[in-house]
GROMACS .gro file of C-alpha atoms in nm:
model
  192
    1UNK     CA    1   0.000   0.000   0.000
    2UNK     CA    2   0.163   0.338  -0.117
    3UNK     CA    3   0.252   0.598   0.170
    4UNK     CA    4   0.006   0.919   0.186
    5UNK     CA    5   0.121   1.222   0.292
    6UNK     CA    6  -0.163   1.543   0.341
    7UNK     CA    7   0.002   1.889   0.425
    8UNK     CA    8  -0.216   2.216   0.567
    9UNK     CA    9  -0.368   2.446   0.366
   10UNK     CA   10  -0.552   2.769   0.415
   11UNK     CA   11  -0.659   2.767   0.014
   12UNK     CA   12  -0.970   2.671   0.107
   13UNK     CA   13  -1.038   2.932   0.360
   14UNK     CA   14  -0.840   3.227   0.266
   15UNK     CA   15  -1.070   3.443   0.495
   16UNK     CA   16  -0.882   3.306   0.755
   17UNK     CA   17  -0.573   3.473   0.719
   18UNK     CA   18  -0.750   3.818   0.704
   19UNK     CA   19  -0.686   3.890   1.110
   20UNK     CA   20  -0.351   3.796   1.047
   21UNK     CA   21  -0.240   4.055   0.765
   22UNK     CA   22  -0.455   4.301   0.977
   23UNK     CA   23  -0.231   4.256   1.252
   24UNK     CA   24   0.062   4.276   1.042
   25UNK     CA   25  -0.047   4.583   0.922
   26UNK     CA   26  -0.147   4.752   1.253
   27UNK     CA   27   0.174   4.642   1.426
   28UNK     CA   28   0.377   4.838   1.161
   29UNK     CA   29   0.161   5.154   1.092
   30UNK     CA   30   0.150   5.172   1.501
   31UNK     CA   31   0.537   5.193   1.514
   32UNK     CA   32   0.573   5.415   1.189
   33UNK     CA   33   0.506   5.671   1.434
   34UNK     CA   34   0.759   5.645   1.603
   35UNK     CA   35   1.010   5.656   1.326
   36UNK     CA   36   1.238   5.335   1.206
   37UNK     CA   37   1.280   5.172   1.572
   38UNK     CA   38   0.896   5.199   1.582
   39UNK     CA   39   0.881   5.017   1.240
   40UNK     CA   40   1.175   4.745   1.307
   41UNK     CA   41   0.963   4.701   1.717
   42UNK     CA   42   0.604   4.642   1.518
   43UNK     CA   43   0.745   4.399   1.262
   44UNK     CA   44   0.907   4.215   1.548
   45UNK     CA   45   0.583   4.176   1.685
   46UNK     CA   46   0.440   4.090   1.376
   47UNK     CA   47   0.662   3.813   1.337
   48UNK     CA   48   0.566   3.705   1.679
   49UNK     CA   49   0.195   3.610   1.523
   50UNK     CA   50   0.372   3.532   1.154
   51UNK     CA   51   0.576   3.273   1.248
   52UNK     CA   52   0.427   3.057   1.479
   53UNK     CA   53   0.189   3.016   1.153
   54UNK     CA   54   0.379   3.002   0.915
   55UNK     CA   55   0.579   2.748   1.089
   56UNK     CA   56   0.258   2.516   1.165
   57UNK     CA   57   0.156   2.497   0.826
   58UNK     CA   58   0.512   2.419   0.703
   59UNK     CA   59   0.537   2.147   0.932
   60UNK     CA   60   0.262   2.035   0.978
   61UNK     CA   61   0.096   1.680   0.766
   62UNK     CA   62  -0.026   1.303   0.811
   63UNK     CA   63   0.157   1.091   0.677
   64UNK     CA   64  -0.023   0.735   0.641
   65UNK     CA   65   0.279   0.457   0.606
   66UNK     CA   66   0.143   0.067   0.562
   67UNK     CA   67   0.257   0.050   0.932
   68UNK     CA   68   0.200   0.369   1.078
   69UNK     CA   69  -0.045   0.690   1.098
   70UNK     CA   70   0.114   0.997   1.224
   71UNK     CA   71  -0.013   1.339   1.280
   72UNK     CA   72   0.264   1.607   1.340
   73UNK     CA   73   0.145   1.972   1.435
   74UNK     CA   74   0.400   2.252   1.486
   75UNK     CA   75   0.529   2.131   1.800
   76UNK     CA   76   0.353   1.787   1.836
   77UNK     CA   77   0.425   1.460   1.684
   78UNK     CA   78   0.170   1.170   1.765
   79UNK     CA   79   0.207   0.842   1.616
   80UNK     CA   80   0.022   0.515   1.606
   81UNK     CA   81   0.077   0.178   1.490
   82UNK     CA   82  -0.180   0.139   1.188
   83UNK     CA   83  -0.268  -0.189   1.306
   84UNK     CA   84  -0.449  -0.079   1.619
   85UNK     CA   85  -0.667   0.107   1.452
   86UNK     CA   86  -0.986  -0.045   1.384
   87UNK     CA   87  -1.259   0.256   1.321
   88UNK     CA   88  -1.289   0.580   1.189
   89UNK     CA   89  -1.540   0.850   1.343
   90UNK     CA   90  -1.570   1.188   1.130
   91UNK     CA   91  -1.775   1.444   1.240
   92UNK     CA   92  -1.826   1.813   1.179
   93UNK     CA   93  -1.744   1.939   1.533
   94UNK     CA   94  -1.939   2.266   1.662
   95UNK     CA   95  -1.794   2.445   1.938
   96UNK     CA   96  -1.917   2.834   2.082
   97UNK     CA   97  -1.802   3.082   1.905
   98UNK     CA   98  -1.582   2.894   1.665
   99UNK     CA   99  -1.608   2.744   1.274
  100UNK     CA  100  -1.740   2.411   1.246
  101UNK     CA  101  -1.433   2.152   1.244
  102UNK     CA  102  -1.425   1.846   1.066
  103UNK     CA  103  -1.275   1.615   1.288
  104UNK     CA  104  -1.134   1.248   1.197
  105UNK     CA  105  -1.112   0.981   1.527
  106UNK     CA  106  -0.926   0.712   1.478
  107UNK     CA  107  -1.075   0.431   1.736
  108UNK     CA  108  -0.894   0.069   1.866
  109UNK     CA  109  -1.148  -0.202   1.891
  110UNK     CA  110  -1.261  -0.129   2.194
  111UNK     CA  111  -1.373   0.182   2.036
  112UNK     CA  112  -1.117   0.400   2.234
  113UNK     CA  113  -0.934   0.703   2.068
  114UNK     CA  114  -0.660   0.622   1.926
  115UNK     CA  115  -0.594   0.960   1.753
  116UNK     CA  116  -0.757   1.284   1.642
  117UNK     CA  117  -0.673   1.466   1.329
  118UNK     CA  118  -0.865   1.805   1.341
  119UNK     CA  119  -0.935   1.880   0.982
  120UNK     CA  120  -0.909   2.257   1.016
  121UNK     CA  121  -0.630   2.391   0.841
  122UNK     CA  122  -0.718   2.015   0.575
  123UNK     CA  123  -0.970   2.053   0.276
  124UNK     CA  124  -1.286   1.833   0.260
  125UNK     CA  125  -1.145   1.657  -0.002
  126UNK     CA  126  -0.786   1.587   0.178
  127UNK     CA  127  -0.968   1.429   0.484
  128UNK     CA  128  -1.198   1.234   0.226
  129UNK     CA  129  -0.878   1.091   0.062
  130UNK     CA  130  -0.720   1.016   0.401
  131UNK     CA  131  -1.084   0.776   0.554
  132UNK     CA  132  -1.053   0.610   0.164
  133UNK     CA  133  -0.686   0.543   0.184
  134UNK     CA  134  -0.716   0.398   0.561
  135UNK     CA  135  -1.016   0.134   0.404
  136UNK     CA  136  -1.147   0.101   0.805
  137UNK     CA  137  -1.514   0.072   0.894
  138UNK     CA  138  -1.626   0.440   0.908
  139UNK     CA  139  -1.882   0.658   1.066
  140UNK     CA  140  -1.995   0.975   1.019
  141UNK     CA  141  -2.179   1.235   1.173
  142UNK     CA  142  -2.483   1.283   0.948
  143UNK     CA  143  -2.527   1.647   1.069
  144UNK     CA  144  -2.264   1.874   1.266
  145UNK     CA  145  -2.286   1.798   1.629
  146UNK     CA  146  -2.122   1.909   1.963
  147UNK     CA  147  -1.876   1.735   2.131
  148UNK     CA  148  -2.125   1.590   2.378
  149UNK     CA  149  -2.315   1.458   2.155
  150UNK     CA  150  -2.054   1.298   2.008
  151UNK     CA  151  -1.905   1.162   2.354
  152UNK     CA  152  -2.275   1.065   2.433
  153UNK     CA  153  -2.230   0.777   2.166
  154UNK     CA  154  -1.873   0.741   2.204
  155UNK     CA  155  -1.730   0.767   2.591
  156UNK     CA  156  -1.381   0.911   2.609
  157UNK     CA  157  -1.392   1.025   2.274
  158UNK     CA  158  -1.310   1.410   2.346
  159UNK     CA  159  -1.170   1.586   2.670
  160UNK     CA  160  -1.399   1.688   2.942
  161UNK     CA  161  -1.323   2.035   2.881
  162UNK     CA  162  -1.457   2.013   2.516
  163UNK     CA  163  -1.806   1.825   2.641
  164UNK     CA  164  -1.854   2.130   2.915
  165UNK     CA  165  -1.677   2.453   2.753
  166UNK     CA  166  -1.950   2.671   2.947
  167UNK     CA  167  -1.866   2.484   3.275
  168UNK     CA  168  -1.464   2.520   3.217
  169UNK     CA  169  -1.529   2.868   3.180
  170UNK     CA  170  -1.741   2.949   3.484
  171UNK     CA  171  -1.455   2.717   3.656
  172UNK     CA  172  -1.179   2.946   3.507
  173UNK     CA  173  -1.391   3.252   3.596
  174UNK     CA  174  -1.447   3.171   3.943
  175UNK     CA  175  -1.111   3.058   4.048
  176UNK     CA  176  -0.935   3.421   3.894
  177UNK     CA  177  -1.232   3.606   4.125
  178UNK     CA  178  -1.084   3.429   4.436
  179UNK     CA  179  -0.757   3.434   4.334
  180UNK     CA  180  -0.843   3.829   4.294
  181UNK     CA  181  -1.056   3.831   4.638
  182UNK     CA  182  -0.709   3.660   4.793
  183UNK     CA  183  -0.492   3.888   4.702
  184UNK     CA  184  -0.664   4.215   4.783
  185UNK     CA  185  -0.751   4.085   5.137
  186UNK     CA  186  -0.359   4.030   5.154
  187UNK     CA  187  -0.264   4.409   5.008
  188UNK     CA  188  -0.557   4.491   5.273
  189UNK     CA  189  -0.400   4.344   5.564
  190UNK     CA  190  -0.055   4.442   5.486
  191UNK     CA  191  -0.205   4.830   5.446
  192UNK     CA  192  -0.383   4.821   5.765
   0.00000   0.00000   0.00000
């Protein structure tokens, strides 16, 4: 079976790089005025947002061996051995106040995750190329769902934090208003 190997591309959603060149372009006008260190500080900080991009879609792929499936991301490399796979799940993911994400799961038999590809930065067509070229049993989501409801038919399937983003961020929330509450009592009682 021949190797295949999908890279990142934001062709299919140029839009996406719009807050990126408007960045760009705010970071440099904002140091303009303050002559040529003012230009050389915002393109520094430009390149602060440019290259973490730039280098995730360079090194970013899958590569699908006949013994191996492996994801890498700009800093992450996950690999599994192709012959613990034994399902696919692909569903379009919704999450608050983000795009829908077509997701690819890659279950054991035990229907566990093995791995996660998030289709994102992938056209339709890549991810439909990579389910073919795999040849597993596949599922998918016949409408976009939320990670619950996905979990709700497969346990363990995302993070807890993805099945309860509102709770997380009432968590989050609450623990920076005691943290807060601590530390002016403390600047209180060292005043006094």
């Amino acid at each position: 079976m021949p190797e295949l190997v999908l890279r990142p591309t934001v062709r299919h959603r140029p839009w996406a790089l719009v807050p990126v060149v408007l960045f760009v372009a705010i970071a440099v006008v904002s140091g303009a005025g303050a002559g040529w260190p003012g230009v050389l500080i915002g393109l520094g900080v430009a390149a602060l947002v440019v290259v973490p991009i730039a280098g995730h879609l360079l090194r970013s792929r899958i590569v699908v061996t006949p013994s191996e499936i492996a994801v890498r991301g700009f800093v992450t490399h996950k690999r599994v051995d192709r012959s613990q796979a034994a399902s696919v799940v692909r569903a379009m993911l919704v999450a608050p106040r983000a795009p829908l994400n077509d997701t690819v799961f890659l279950l054991d038999r035990d229907e566990r995750p093995l791995l996660r590809i998030h289709g994102v930065n992938y056209p339709t067509a890549d991810l439909d190329r990579l389910v073919e070229h795999l040849g597993l049993p596949a599922m998918t989501a016949d409408r976009p769902v939320t990670a619950a409801e996905l979990a709700r038919r497969y346990p363990g399937i995302v993070p807890w934090i993805e099945r309860h983003p509102f709770r997380f961020a009432f968590g989050v929330a609450g623990g920076i208003v005691v943290l807060v509450i601590i530390i002016a009592v403390i600047i209180a009682a060292t005043v006094i």
